PDB file of N, CA and C in Angstrom:
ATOM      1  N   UNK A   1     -19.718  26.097  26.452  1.00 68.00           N
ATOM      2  CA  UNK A   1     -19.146  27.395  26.203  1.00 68.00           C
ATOM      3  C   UNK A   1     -18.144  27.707  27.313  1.00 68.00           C
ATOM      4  N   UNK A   2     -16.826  28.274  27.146  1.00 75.00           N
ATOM      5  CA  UNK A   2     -16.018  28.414  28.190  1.00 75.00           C
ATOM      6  C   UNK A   2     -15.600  29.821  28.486  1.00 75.00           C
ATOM      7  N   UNK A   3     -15.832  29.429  29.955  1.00 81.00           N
ATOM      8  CA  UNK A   3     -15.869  30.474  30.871  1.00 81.00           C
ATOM      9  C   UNK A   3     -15.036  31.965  30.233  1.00 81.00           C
ATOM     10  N   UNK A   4     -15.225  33.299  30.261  1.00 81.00           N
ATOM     11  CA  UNK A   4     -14.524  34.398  29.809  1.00 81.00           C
ATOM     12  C   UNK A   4     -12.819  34.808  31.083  1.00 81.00           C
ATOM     13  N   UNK A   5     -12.178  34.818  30.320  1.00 84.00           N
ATOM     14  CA  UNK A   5     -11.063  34.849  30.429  1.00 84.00           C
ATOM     15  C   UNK A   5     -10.993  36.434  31.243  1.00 84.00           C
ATOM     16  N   UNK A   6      -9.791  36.840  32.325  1.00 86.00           N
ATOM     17  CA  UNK A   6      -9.671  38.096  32.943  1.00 86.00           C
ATOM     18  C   UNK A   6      -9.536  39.129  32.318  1.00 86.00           C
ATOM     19  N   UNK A   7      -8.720  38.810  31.180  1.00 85.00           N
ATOM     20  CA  UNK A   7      -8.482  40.215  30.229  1.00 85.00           C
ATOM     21  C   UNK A   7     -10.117  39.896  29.141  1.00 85.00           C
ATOM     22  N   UNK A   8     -10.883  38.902  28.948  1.00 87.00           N
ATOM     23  CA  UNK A   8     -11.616  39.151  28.164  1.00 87.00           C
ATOM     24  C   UNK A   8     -13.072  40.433  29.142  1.00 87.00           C
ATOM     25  N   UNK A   9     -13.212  40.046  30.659  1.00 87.00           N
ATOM     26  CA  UNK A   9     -13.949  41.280  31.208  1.00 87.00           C
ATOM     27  C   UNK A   9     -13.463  42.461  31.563  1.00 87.00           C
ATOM     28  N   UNK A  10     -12.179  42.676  31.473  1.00 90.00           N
ATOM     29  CA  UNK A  10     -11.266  43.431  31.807  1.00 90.00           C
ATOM     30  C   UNK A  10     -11.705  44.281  30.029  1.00 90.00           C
ATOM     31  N   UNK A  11     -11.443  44.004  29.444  1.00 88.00           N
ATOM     32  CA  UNK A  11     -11.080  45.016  28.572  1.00 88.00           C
ATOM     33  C   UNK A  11     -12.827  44.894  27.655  1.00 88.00           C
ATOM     34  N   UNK A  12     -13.675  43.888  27.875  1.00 89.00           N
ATOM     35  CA  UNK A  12     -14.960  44.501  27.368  1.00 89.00           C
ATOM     36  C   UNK A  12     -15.388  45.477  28.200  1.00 89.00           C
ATOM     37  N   UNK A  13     -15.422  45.443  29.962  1.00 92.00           N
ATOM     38  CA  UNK A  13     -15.977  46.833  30.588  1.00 92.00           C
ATOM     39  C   UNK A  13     -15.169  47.768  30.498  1.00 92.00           C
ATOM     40  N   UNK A  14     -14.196  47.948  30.113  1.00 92.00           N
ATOM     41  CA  UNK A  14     -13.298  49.310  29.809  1.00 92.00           C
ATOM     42  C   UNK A  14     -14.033  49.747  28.501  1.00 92.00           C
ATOM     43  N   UNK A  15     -14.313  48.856  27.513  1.00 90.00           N
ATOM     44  CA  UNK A  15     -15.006  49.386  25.682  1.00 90.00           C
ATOM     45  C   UNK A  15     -16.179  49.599  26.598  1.00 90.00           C
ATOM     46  N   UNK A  16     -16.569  49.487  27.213  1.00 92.00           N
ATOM     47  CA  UNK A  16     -18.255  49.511  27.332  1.00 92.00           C
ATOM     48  C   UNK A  16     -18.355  51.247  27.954  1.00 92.00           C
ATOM     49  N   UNK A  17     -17.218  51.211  29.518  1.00 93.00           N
ATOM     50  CA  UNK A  17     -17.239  52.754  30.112  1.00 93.00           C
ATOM     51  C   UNK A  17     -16.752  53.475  28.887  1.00 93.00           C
ATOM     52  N   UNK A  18     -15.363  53.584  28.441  1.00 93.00           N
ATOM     53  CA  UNK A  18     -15.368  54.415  27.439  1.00 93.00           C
ATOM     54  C   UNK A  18     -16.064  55.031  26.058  1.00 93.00           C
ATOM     55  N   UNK A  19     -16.150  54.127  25.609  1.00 94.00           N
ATOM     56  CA  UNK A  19     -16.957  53.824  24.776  1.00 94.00           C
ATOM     57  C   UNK A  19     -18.154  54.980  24.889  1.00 94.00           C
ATOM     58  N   UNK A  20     -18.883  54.479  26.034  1.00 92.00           N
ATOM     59  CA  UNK A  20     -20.457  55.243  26.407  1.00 92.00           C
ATOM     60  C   UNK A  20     -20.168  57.200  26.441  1.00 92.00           C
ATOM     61  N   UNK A  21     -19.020  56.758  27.725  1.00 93.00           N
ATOM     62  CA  UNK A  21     -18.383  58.589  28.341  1.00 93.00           C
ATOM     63  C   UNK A  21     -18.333  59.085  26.704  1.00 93.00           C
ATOM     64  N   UNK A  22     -17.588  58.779  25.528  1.00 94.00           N
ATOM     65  CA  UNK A  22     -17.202  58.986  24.579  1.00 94.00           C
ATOM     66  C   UNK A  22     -18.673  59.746  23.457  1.00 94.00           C
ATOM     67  N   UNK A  23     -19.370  58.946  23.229  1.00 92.00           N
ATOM     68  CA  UNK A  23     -20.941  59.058  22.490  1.00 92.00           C
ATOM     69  C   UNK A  23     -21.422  59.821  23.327  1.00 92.00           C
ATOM     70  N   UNK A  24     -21.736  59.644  24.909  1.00 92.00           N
ATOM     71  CA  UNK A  24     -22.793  60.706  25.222  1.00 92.00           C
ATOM     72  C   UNK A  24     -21.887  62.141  25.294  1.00 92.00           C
ATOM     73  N   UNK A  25     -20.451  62.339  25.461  1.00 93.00           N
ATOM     74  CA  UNK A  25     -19.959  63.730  25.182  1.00 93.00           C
ATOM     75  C   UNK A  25     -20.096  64.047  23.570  1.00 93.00           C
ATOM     76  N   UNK A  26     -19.679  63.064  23.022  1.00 93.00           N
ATOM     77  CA  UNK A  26     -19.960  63.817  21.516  1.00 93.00           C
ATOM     78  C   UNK A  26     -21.302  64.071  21.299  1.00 93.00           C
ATOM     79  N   UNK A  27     -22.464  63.007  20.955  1.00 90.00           N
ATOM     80  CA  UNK A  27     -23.529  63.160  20.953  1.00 90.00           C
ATOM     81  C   UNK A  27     -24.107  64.295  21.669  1.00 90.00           C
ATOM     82  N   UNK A  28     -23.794  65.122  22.911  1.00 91.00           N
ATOM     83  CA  UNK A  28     -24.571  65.372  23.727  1.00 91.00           C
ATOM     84  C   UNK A  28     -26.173  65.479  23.799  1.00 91.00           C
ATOM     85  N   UNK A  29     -26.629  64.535  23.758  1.00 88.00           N
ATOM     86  CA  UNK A  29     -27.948  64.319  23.499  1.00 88.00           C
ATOM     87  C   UNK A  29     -28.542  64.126  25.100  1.00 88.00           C
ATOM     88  N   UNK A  30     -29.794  64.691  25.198  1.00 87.00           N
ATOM     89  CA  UNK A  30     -30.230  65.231  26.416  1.00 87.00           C
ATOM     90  C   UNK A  30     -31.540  64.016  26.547  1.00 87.00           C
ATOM     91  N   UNK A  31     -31.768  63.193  25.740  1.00 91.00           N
ATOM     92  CA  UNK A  31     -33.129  62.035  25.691  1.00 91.00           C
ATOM     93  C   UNK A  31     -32.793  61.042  26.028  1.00 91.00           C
ATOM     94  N   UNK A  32     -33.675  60.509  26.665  1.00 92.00           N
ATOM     95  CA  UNK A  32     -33.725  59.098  27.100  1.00 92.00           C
ATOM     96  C   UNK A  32     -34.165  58.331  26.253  1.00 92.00           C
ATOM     97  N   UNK A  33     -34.364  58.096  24.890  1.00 93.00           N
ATOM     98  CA  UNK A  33     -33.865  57.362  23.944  1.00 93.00           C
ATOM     99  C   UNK A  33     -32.853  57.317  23.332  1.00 93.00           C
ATOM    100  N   UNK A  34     -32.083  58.884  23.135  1.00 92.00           N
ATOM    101  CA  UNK A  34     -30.736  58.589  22.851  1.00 92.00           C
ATOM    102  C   UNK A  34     -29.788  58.416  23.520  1.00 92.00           C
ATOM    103  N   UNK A  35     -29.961  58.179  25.214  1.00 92.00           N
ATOM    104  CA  UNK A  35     -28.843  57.405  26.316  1.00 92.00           C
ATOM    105  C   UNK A  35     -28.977  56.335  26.112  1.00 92.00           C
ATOM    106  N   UNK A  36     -30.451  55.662  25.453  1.00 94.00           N
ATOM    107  CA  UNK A  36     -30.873  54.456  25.783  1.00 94.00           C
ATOM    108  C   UNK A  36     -29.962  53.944  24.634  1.00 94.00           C
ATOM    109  N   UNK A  37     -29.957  54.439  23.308  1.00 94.00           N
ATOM    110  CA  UNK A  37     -29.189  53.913  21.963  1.00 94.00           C
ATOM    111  C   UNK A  37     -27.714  53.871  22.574  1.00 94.00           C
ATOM    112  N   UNK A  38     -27.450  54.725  22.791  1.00 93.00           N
ATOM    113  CA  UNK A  38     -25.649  55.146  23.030  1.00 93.00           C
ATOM    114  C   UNK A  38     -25.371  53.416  24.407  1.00 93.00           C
ATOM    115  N   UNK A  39     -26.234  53.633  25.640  1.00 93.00           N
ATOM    116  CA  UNK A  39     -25.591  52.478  26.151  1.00 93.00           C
ATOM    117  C   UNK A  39     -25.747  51.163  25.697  1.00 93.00           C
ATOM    118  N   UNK A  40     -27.067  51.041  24.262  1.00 95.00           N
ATOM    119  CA  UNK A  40     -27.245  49.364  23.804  1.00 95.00           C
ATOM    120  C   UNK A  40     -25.958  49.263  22.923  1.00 95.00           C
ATOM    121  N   UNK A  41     -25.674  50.438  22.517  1.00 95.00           N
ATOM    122  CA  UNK A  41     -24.304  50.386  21.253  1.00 95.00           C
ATOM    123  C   UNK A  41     -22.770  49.678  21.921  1.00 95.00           C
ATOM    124  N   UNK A  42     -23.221  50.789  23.229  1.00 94.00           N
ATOM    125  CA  UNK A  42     -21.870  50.275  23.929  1.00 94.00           C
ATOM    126  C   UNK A  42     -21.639  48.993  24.115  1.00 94.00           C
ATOM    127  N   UNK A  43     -22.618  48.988  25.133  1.00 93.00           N
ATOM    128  CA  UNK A  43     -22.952  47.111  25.512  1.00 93.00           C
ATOM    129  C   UNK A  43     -22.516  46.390  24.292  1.00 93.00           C
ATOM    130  N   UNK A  44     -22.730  46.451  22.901  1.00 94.00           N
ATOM    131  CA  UNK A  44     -22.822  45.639  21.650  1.00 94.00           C
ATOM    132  C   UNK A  44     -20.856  45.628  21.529  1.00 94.00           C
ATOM    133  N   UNK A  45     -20.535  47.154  21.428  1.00 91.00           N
ATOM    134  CA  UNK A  45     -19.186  47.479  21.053  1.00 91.00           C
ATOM    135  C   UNK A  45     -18.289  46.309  22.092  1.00 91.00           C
ATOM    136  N   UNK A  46     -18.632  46.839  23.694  1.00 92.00           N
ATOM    137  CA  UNK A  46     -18.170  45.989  24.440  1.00 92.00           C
ATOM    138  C   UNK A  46     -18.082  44.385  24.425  1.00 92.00           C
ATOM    139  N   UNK A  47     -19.079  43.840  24.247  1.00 90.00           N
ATOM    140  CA  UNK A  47     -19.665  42.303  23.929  1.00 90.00           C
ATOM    141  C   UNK A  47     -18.401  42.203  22.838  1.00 90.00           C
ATOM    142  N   UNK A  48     -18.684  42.905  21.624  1.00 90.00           N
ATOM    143  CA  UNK A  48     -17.526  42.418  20.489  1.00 90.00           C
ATOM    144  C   UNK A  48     -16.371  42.359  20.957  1.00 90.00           C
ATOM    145  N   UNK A  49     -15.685  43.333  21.466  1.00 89.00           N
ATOM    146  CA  UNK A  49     -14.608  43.252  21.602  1.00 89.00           C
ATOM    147  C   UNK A  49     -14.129  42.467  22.895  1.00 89.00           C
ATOM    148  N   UNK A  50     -14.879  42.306  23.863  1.00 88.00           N
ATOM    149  CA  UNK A  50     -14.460  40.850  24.534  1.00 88.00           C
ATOM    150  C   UNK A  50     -14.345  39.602  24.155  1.00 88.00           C
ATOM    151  N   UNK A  51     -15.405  39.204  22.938  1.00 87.00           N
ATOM    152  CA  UNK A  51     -15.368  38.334  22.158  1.00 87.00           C
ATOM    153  C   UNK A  51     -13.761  37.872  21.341  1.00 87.00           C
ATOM    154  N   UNK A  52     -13.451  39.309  20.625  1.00 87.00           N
ATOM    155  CA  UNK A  52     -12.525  39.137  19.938  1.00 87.00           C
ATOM    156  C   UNK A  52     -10.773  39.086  20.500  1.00 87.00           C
ATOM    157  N   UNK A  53     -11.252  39.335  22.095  1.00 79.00           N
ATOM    158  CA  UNK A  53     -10.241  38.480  22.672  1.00 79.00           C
ATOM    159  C   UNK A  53      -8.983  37.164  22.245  1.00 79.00           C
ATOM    160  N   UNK A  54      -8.254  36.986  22.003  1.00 76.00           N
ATOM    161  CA  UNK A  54      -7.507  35.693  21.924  1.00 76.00           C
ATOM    162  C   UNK A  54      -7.662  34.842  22.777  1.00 76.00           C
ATOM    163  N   UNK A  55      -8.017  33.434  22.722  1.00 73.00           N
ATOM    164  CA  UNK A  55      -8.570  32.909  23.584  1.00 73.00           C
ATOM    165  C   UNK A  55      -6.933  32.094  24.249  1.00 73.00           C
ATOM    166  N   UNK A  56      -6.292  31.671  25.407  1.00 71.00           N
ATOM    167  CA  UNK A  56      -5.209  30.949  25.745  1.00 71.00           C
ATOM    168  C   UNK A  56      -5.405  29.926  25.105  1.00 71.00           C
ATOM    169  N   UNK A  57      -4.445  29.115  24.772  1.00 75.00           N
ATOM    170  CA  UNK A  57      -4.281  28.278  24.299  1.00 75.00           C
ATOM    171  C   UNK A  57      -4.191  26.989  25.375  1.00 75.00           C
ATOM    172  N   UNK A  58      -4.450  25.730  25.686  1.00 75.00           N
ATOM    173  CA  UNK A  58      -4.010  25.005  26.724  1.00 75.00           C
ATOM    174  C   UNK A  58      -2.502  24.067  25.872  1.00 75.00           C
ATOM    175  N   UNK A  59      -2.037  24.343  27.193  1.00 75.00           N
ATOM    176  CA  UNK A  59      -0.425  23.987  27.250  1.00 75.00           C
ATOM    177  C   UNK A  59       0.003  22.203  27.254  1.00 75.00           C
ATOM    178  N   UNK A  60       0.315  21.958  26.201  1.00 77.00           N
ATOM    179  CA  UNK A  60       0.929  21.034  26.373  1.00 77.00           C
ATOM    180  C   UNK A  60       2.102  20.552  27.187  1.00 77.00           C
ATOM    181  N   UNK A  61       2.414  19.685  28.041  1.00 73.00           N
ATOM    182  CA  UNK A  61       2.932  19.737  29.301  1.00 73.00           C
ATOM    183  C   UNK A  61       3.967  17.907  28.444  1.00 73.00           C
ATOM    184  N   UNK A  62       5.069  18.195  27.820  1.00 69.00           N
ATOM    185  CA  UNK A  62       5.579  16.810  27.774  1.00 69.00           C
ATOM    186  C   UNK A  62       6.245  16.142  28.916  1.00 69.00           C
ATOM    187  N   UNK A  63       6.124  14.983  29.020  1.00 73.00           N
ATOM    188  CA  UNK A  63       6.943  13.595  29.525  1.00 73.00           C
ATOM    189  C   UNK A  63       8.135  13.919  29.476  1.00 73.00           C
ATOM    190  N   UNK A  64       9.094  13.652  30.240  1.00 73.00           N
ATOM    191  CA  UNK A  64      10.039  13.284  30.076  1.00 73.00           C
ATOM    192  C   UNK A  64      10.408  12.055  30.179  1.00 73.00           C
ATOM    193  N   UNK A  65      11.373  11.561  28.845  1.00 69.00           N
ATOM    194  CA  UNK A  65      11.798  10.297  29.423  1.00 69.00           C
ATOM    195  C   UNK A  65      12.896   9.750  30.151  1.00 69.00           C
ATOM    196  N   UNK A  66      12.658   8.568  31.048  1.00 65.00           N
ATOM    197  CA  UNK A  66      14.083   8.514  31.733  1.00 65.00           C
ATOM    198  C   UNK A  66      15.673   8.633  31.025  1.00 65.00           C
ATOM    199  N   UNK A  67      16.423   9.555  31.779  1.00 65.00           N
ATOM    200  CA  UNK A  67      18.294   9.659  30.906  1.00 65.00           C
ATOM    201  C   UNK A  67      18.786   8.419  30.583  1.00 65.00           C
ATOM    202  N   UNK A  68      18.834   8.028  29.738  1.00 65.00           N
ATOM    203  CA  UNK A  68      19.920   6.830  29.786  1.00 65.00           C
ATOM    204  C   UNK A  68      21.639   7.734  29.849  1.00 65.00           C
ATOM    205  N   UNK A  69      22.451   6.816  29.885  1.00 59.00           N
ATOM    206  CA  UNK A  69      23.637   6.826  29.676  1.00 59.00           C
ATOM    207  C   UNK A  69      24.374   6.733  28.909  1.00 59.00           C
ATOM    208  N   UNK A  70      25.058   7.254  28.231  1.00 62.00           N
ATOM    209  CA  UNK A  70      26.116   7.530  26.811  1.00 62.00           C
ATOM    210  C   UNK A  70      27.459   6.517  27.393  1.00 62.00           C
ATOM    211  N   UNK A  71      28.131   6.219  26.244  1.00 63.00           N
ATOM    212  CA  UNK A  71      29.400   5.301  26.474  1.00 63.00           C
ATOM    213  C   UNK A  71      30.845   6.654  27.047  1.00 63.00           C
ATOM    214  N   UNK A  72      30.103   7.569  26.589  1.00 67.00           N
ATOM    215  CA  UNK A  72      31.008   8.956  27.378  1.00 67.00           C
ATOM    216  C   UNK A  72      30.754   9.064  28.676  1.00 67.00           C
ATOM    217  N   UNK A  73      29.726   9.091  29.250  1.00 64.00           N
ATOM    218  CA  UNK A  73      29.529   9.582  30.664  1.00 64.00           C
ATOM    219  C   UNK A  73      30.150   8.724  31.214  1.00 64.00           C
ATOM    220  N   UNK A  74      30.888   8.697  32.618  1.00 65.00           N
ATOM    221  CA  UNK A  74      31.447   8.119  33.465  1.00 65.00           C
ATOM    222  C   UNK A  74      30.639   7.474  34.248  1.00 65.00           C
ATOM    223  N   UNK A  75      31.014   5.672  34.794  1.00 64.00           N
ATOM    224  CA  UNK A  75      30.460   5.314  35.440  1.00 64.00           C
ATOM    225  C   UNK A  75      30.541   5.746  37.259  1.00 64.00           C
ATOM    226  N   UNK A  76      30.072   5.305  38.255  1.00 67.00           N
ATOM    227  CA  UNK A  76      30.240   6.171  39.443  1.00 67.00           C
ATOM    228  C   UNK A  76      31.587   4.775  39.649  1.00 67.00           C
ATOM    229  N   UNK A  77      32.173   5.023  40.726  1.00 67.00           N
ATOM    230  CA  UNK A  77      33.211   3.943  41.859  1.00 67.00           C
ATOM    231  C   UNK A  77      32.152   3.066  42.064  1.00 67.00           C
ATOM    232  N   UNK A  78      30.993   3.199  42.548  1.00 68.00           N
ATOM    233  CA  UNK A  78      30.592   2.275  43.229  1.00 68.00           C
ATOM    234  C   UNK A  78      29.636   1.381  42.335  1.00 68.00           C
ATOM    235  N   UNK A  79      29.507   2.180  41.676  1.00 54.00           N
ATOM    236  CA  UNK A  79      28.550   0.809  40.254  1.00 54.00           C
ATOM    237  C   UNK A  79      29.456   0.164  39.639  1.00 54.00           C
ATOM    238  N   UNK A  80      30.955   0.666  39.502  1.00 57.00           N
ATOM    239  CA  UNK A  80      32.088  -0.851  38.802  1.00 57.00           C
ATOM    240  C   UNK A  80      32.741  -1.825  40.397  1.00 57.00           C
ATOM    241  N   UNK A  81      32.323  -1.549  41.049  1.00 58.00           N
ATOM    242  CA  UNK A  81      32.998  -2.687  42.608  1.00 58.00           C
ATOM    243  C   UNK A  81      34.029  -2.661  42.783  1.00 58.00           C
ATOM    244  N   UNK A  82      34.796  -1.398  42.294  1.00 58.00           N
ATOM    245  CA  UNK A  82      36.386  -1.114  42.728  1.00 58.00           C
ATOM    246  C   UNK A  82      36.431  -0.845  43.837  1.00 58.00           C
ATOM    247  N   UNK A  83      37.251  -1.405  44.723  1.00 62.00           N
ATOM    248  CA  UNK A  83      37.458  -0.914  45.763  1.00 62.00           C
ATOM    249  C   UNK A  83      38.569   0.230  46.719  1.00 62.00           C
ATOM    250  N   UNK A  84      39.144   0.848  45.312  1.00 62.00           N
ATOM    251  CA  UNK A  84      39.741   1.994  45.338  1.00 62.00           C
ATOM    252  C   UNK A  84      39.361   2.871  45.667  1.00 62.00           C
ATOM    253  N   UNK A  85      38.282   3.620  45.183  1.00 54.00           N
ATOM    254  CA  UNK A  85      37.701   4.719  45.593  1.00 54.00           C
ATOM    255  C   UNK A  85      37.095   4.989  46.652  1.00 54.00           C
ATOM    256  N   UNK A  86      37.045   3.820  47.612  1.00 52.00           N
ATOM    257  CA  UNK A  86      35.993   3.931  48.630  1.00 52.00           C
ATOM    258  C   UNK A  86      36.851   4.756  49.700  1.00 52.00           C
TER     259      UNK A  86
END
């Protein structure tokens, strides 16, 4: 199983705080079974939506192959043995 990605804990503990602040203001429920429901929900909400993260993709990295030379490109002075240019 591979490791969770920065934005995948990054943005499940953001669903998880909001999320919770959100239910126990609406809810305002004063029991410790219904904090207890509201934070297993969160936790669940959170879990999903880290899950549903996009996972990176790994990068294909190509080769290059060595340039050859075209009958256009110019040769240098010193690869034809003229002794002009020197």
């Amino acid at each position: 199983m591979p490791r969770p990605t920065a934005a995948q804990l990054a943005y499940g503990s953001i669903t998880v705080i909001f999320s919770t602040l959100a239910m126990l203001l609406l809810s305002q429920t004063s029991s410790t079974v219904g904090t207890a429901v509201i934070a297993v929900s969160a936790l669940a909400l959170g879990l999903l939506v880290a899950m549903t993260v996009p996972q990176p993709k790994p990068r294909v990295v190509a080769l290059r192959k060595p340039t050859q030379r075209t009958a256009e490109e110019p040769v240098p002075a010193v690869a034809t043995g003229s002794k002009t240019a020197a």
